[in-house]
Amino acid sequence: MEVTVSRHAHFNAAHRLHNPNWNDDKNSDVFGKCNNPYYHGHNYELIVSVSGNINPETGYVVDMKWLADLIKSKIEDRFDHKNLNEETEEFKNLNPTAENIAVVIWDILRKEVENSLKLKVTLYETPRNFVEYSG
Ligand code: NI
């Protein structure tokens, strides 16, 4: 019996979408406002979902406190109030789209969640735009 538990978290970050192999016109055409050379911010909403069997001893799939602390220490502390392009190793050479941010977050968390559990990351870049990644 598989049950999914999810934790909703939040961070603010600045980014710029840019492909260094393209000229300014093409970058502007493709990325629009997100190509602004002076960066801009988003209020990212993050949902981390873990699926697996209920542990009969605890009644939990995972301890929500553990999951909340994990997201805080590994994701929020790393990315909150950061300029993703300039201040994080992960996005020095990787365009910080919602897609790539979701994959980076999943890769970080996958190392921390035991293999018997499934992991899914949902990332809202705006209230209307979100991406999902499950590996
Ligand atoms: Ni943007």
JSON list of C-alpha atoms and ligand atoms in Angstrom, two decimals:
[
{"chain": "A", "resi": 1, "resn": "MET", "atom": "CA", "xyz": [0.00, 0.00, 0.00]},
{"chain": "A", "resi": 2, "resn": "GLU", "atom": "CA", "xyz": [1.75, 3.09, -1.23]},
{"chain": "A", "resi": 3, "resn": "VAL", "atom": "CA", "xyz": [1.01, 6.42, 0.42]},
{"chain": "A", "resi": 4, "resn": "THR", "atom": "CA", "xyz": [2.40, 9.83, -0.57]},
{"chain": "A", "resi": 5, "resn": "VAL", "atom": "CA", "xyz": [3.32, 12.48, 1.96]},
{"chain": "A", "resi": 6, "resn": "SER", "atom": "CA", "xyz": [4.18, 16.00, 0.83]},
{"chain": "A", "resi": 7, "resn": "ARG", "atom": "CA", "xyz": [5.78, 19.03, 2.36]},
{"chain": "A", "resi": 8, "resn": "HIS", "atom": "CA", "xyz": [5.20, 22.52, 1.00]},
{"chain": "A", "resi": 9, "resn": "ALA", "atom": "CA", "xyz": [8.18, 24.87, 1.25]},
{"chain": "A", "resi": 10, "resn": "HIS", "atom": "CA", "xyz": [9.15, 28.23, -0.11]},
{"chain": "A", "resi": 11, "resn": "PHE", "atom": "CA", "xyz": [12.16, 30.23, -1.18]},
{"chain": "A", "resi": 12, "resn": "ASN", "atom": "CA", "xyz": [12.86, 33.50, -2.94]},
{"chain": "A", "resi": 13, "resn": "ALA", "atom": "CA", "xyz": [15.60, 33.70, -5.51]},
{"chain": "A", "resi": 14, "resn": "ALA", "atom": "CA", "xyz": [16.82, 35.83, -8.38]},
{"chain": "A", "resi": 15, "resn": "HIS", "atom": "CA", "xyz": [17.85, 34.56, -11.77]},
{"chain": "A", "resi": 16, "resn": "ARG", "atom": "CA", "xyz": [18.52, 35.38, -15.36]},
{"chain": "A", "resi": 17, "resn": "LEU", "atom": "CA", "xyz": [17.81, 33.04, -18.23]},
{"chain": "A", "resi": 18, "resn": "HIS", "atom": "CA", "xyz": [20.53, 33.30, -20.82]},
{"chain": "A", "resi": 19, "resn": "ASN", "atom": "CA", "xyz": [22.31, 31.11, -23.34]},
{"chain": "A", "resi": 20, "resn": "PRO", "atom": "CA", "xyz": [25.91, 32.34, -23.72]},
{"chain": "A", "resi": 21, "resn": "ASN", "atom": "CA", "xyz": [26.10, 30.71, -27.16]},
{"chain": "A", "resi": 22, "resn": "TRP", "atom": "CA", "xyz": [23.44, 33.06, -28.53]},
{"chain": "A", "resi": 23, "resn": "ASN", "atom": "CA", "xyz": [23.57, 36.78, -29.29]},
{"chain": "A", "resi": 24, "resn": "ASP", "atom": "CA", "xyz": [21.57, 39.32, -27.28]},
{"chain": "A", "resi": 25, "resn": "ASP", "atom": "CA", "xyz": [18.70, 39.47, -29.77]},
{"chain": "A", "resi": 26, "resn": "LYS", "atom": "CA", "xyz": [18.14, 35.75, -29.77]},
{"chain": "A", "resi": 27, "resn": "ASN", "atom": "CA", "xyz": [18.37, 35.58, -25.96]},
{"chain": "A", "resi": 28, "resn": "SER", "atom": "CA", "xyz": [15.82, 38.36, -25.69]},
{"chain": "A", "resi": 29, "resn": "ASP", "atom": "CA", "xyz": [13.51, 36.69, -28.23]},
{"chain": "A", "resi": 30, "resn": "VAL", "atom": "CA", "xyz": [13.61, 33.31, -26.50]},
{"chain": "A", "resi": 31, "resn": "PHE", "atom": "CA", "xyz": [13.68, 34.28, -22.83]},
{"chain": "A", "resi": 32, "resn": "GLY", "atom": "CA", "xyz": [11.84, 37.63, -22.86]},
{"chain": "A", "resi": 33, "resn": "LYS", "atom": "CA", "xyz": [11.72, 39.38, -19.51]},
{"chain": "A", "resi": 34, "resn": "CYS", "atom": "CA", "xyz": [13.60, 36.51, -17.90]},
{"chain": "A", "resi": 35, "resn": "ASN", "atom": "CA", "xyz": [16.66, 37.55, -19.95]},
{"chain": "A", "resi": 36, "resn": "ASN", "atom": "CA", "xyz": [16.91, 40.90, -18.12]},
{"chain": "A", "resi": 37, "resn": "PRO", "atom": "CA", "xyz": [20.68, 41.37, -17.57]},
{"chain": "A", "resi": 38, "resn": "TYR", "atom": "CA", "xyz": [20.00, 42.90, -14.15]},
{"chain": "A", "resi": 39, "resn": "TYR", "atom": "CA", "xyz": [18.19, 39.77, -12.93]},
{"chain": "A", "resi": 40, "resn": "HIS", "atom": "CA", "xyz": [14.73, 39.47, -11.40]},
{"chain": "A", "resi": 41, "resn": "GLY", "atom": "CA", "xyz": [13.19, 37.49, -8.58]},
{"chain": "A", "resi": 42, "resn": "HIS", "atom": "CA", "xyz": [10.64, 34.76, -8.15]},
{"chain": "A", "resi": 43, "resn": "ASN", "atom": "CA", "xyz": [8.75, 33.46, -5.13]},
{"chain": "A", "resi": 44, "resn": "TYR", "atom": "CA", "xyz": [9.32, 29.77, -5.65]},
{"chain": "A", "resi": 45, "resn": "GLU", "atom": "CA", "xyz": [6.87, 27.36, -4.08]},
{"chain": "A", "resi": 46, "resn": "LEU", "atom": "CA", "xyz": [8.29, 23.90, -3.64]},
{"chain": "A", "resi": 47, "resn": "ILE", "atom": "CA", "xyz": [6.38, 20.70, -2.93]},
{"chain": "A", "resi": 48, "resn": "VAL", "atom": "CA", "xyz": [8.44, 17.65, -2.08]},
{"chain": "A", "resi": 49, "resn": "SER", "atom": "CA", "xyz": [6.52, 14.36, -2.16]},
{"chain": "A", "resi": 50, "resn": "VAL", "atom": "CA", "xyz": [7.75, 11.05, -0.79]},
{"chain": "A", "resi": 51, "resn": "SER", "atom": "CA", "xyz": [5.88, 7.83, -1.51]},
{"chain": "A", "resi": 52, "resn": "GLY", "atom": "CA", "xyz": [6.20, 4.45, 0.09]},
{"chain": "A", "resi": 53, "resn": "ASN", "atom": "CA", "xyz": [4.73, 2.00, 2.52]},
{"chain": "A", "resi": 54, "resn": "ILE", "atom": "CA", "xyz": [3.52, 3.02, 5.95]},
{"chain": "A", "resi": 55, "resn": "ASN", "atom": "CA", "xyz": [5.95, 1.88, 8.61]},
{"chain": "A", "resi": 56, "resn": "PRO", "atom": "CA", "xyz": [3.76, -0.25, 10.92]},
{"chain": "A", "resi": 57, "resn": "GLU", "atom": "CA", "xyz": [5.72, 0.80, 13.99]},
{"chain": "A", "resi": 58, "resn": "THR", "atom": "CA", "xyz": [5.34, 4.56, 13.49]},
{"chain": "A", "resi": 59, "resn": "GLY", "atom": "CA", "xyz": [2.34, 4.81, 11.19]},
{"chain": "A", "resi": 60, "resn": "TYR", "atom": "CA", "xyz": [4.46, 7.16, 9.05]},
{"chain": "A", "resi": 61, "resn": "VAL", "atom": "CA", "xyz": [5.84, 6.90, 5.53]},
{"chain": "A", "resi": 62, "resn": "VAL", "atom": "CA", "xyz": [8.47, 9.37, 6.70]},
{"chain": "A", "resi": 63, "resn": "ASP", "atom": "CA", "xyz": [8.51, 11.73, 9.65]},
{"chain": "A", "resi": 64, "resn": "MET", "atom": "CA", "xyz": [7.24, 15.11, 8.39]},
{"chain": "A", "resi": 65, "resn": "LYS", "atom": "CA", "xyz": [9.57, 16.90, 10.78]},
{"chain": "A", "resi": 66, "resn": "TRP", "atom": "CA", "xyz": [12.50, 15.06, 9.22]},
{"chain": "A", "resi": 67, "resn": "LEU", "atom": "CA", "xyz": [11.26, 15.99, 5.73]},
{"chain": "A", "resi": 68, "resn": "ALA", "atom": "CA", "xyz": [10.75, 19.65, 6.72]},
{"chain": "A", "resi": 69, "resn": "ASP", "atom": "CA", "xyz": [14.23, 19.83, 8.26]},
{"chain": "A", "resi": 70, "resn": "LEU", "atom": "CA", "xyz": [15.76, 18.17, 5.21]},
{"chain": "A", "resi": 71, "resn": "ILE", "atom": "CA", "xyz": [14.20, 20.71, 2.83]},
{"chain": "A", "resi": 72, "resn": "LYS", "atom": "CA", "xyz": [15.27, 23.55, 5.09]},
{"chain": "A", "resi": 73, "resn": "SER", "atom": "CA", "xyz": [18.89, 22.46, 5.41]},
{"chain": "A", "resi": 74, "resn": "LYS", "atom": "CA", "xyz": [19.48, 21.19, 1.87]},
{"chain": "A", "resi": 75, "resn": "ILE", "atom": "CA", "xyz": [17.32, 23.48, -0.27]},
{"chain": "A", "resi": 76, "resn": "GLU", "atom": "CA", "xyz": [16.09, 26.61, 1.52]},
{"chain": "A", "resi": 77, "resn": "ASP", "atom": "CA", "xyz": [19.40, 27.39, 3.22]},
{"chain": "A", "resi": 78, "resn": "ARG", "atom": "CA", "xyz": [21.17, 26.87, -0.10]},
{"chain": "A", "resi": 79, "resn": "PHE", "atom": "CA", "xyz": [18.92, 28.86, -2.45]},
{"chain": "A", "resi": 80, "resn": "ASP", "atom": "CA", "xyz": [16.75, 31.26, -0.43]},
{"chain": "A", "resi": 81, "resn": "HIS", "atom": "CA", "xyz": [17.55, 34.93, -1.13]},
{"chain": "A", "resi": 82, "resn": "LYS", "atom": "CA", "xyz": [20.31, 33.95, -3.54]},
{"chain": "A", "resi": 83, "resn": "ASN", "atom": "CA", "xyz": [21.10, 35.03, -7.02]},
{"chain": "A", "resi": 84, "resn": "LEU", "atom": "CA", "xyz": [21.09, 31.59, -8.59]},
{"chain": "A", "resi": 85, "resn": "ASN", "atom": "CA", "xyz": [23.37, 32.48, -11.50]},
{"chain": "A", "resi": 86, "resn": "GLU", "atom": "CA", "xyz": [25.97, 34.31, -9.43]},
{"chain": "A", "resi": 87, "resn": "GLU", "atom": "CA", "xyz": [25.89, 32.71, -6.01]},
{"chain": "A", "resi": 88, "resn": "THR", "atom": "CA", "xyz": [25.28, 29.01, -6.49]},
{"chain": "A", "resi": 89, "resn": "GLU", "atom": "CA", "xyz": [27.63, 26.40, -7.93]},
{"chain": "A", "resi": 90, "resn": "GLU", "atom": "CA", "xyz": [24.72, 24.47, -9.42]},
{"chain": "A", "resi": 91, "resn": "PHE", "atom": "CA", "xyz": [23.70, 27.26, -11.82]},
{"chain": "A", "resi": 92, "resn": "LYS", "atom": "CA", "xyz": [27.05, 28.80, -12.72]},
{"chain": "A", "resi": 93, "resn": "ASN", "atom": "CA", "xyz": [26.89, 26.91, -16.01]},
{"chain": "A", "resi": 94, "resn": "LEU", "atom": "CA", "xyz": [23.29, 25.72, -16.04]},
{"chain": "A", "resi": 95, "resn": "ASN", "atom": "CA", "xyz": [20.40, 27.93, -17.10]},
{"chain": "A", "resi": 96, "resn": "PRO", "atom": "CA", "xyz": [18.23, 28.36, -13.96]},
{"chain": "A", "resi": 97, "resn": "THR", "atom": "CA", "xyz": [14.89, 27.59, -15.55]},
{"chain": "A", "resi": 98, "resn": "ALA", "atom": "CA", "xyz": [12.16, 26.09, -13.38]},
{"chain": "A", "resi": 99, "resn": "GLU", "atom": "CA", "xyz": [12.85, 22.79, -15.15]},
{"chain": "A", "resi": 100, "resn": "ASN", "atom": "CA", "xyz": [16.55, 22.80, -14.26]},
{"chain": "A", "resi": 101, "resn": "ILE", "atom": "CA", "xyz": [15.92, 24.02, -10.70]},
{"chain": "A", "resi": 102, "resn": "ALA", "atom": "CA", "xyz": [13.48, 21.16, -10.14]},
{"chain": "A", "resi": 103, "resn": "VAL", "atom": "CA", "xyz": [16.02, 18.61, -11.41]},
{"chain": "A", "resi": 104, "resn": "VAL", "atom": "CA", "xyz": [18.81, 20.07, -9.25]},
{"chain": "A", "resi": 105, "resn": "ILE", "atom": "CA", "xyz": [16.57, 19.98, -6.17]},
{"chain": "A", "resi": 106, "resn": "TRP", "atom": "CA", "xyz": [15.53, 16.39, -6.90]},
{"chain": "A", "resi": 107, "resn": "ASP", "atom": "CA", "xyz": [19.18, 15.32, -7.35]},
{"chain": "A", "resi": 108, "resn": "ILE", "atom": "CA", "xyz": [20.13, 16.88, -4.01]},
{"chain": "A", "resi": 109, "resn": "LEU", "atom": "CA", "xyz": [17.22, 15.30, -2.13]},
{"chain": "A", "resi": 110, "resn": "ARG", "atom": "CA", "xyz": [17.47, 11.90, -3.81]},
{"chain": "A", "resi": 111, "resn": "LYS", "atom": "CA", "xyz": [20.77, 11.33, -2.00]},
{"chain": "A", "resi": 112, "resn": "GLU", "atom": "CA", "xyz": [19.03, 11.90, 1.33]},
{"chain": "A", "resi": 113, "resn": "VAL", "atom": "CA", "xyz": [15.85, 9.86, 0.90]},
{"chain": "A", "resi": 114, "resn": "GLU", "atom": "CA", "xyz": [16.17, 6.11, 1.21]},
{"chain": "A", "resi": 115, "resn": "ASN", "atom": "CA", "xyz": [15.99, 4.16, -2.03]},
{"chain": "A", "resi": 116, "resn": "SER", "atom": "CA", "xyz": [12.81, 2.27, -1.13]},
{"chain": "A", "resi": 117, "resn": "LEU", "atom": "CA", "xyz": [10.91, 5.58, -1.21]},
{"chain": "A", "resi": 118, "resn": "LYS", "atom": "CA", "xyz": [9.85, 7.40, -4.38]},
{"chain": "A", "resi": 119, "resn": "LEU", "atom": "CA", "xyz": [10.61, 11.10, -4.62]},
{"chain": "A", "resi": 120, "resn": "LYS", "atom": "CA", "xyz": [8.86, 13.81, -6.61]},
{"chain": "A", "resi": 121, "resn": "VAL", "atom": "CA", "xyz": [9.58, 17.54, -6.78]},
{"chain": "A", "resi": 122, "resn": "THR", "atom": "CA", "xyz": [6.97, 20.09, -7.85]},
{"chain": "A", "resi": 123, "resn": "LEU", "atom": "CA", "xyz": [8.23, 23.63, -8.32]},
{"chain": "A", "resi": 124, "resn": "TYR", "atom": "CA", "xyz": [6.02, 26.67, -8.89]},
{"chain": "A", "resi": 125, "resn": "GLU", "atom": "CA", "xyz": [7.86, 29.60, -10.43]},
{"chain": "A", "resi": 126, "resn": "THR", "atom": "CA", "xyz": [4.67, 31.65, -10.50]},
{"chain": "A", "resi": 127, "resn": "PRO", "atom": "CA", "xyz": [1.21, 30.78, -9.17]},
{"chain": "A", "resi": 128, "resn": "ARG", "atom": "CA", "xyz": [0.27, 29.60, -12.67]},
{"chain": "A", "resi": 129, "resn": "ASN", "atom": "CA", "xyz": [3.51, 28.01, -13.90]},
{"chain": "A", "resi": 130, "resn": "PHE", "atom": "CA", "xyz": [4.95, 24.87, -12.36]},
{"chain": "A", "resi": 131, "resn": "VAL", "atom": "CA", "xyz": [7.09, 21.90, -13.28]},
{"chain": "A", "resi": 132, "resn": "GLU", "atom": "CA", "xyz": [7.28, 18.38, -11.89]},
{"chain": "A", "resi": 133, "resn": "TYR", "atom": "CA", "xyz": [10.20, 15.96, -11.80]},
{"chain": "A", "resi": 134, "resn": "SER", "atom": "CA", "xyz": [10.32, 12.41, -10.47]},
{"chain": "A", "resi": 135, "resn": "GLY", "atom": "CA", "xyz": [13.67, 11.24, -11.80]},
{"chain": "B", "resi": 1, "resn": "NI", "atom": "NI", "xyz": [12.27, 34.42, -14.36]}
]
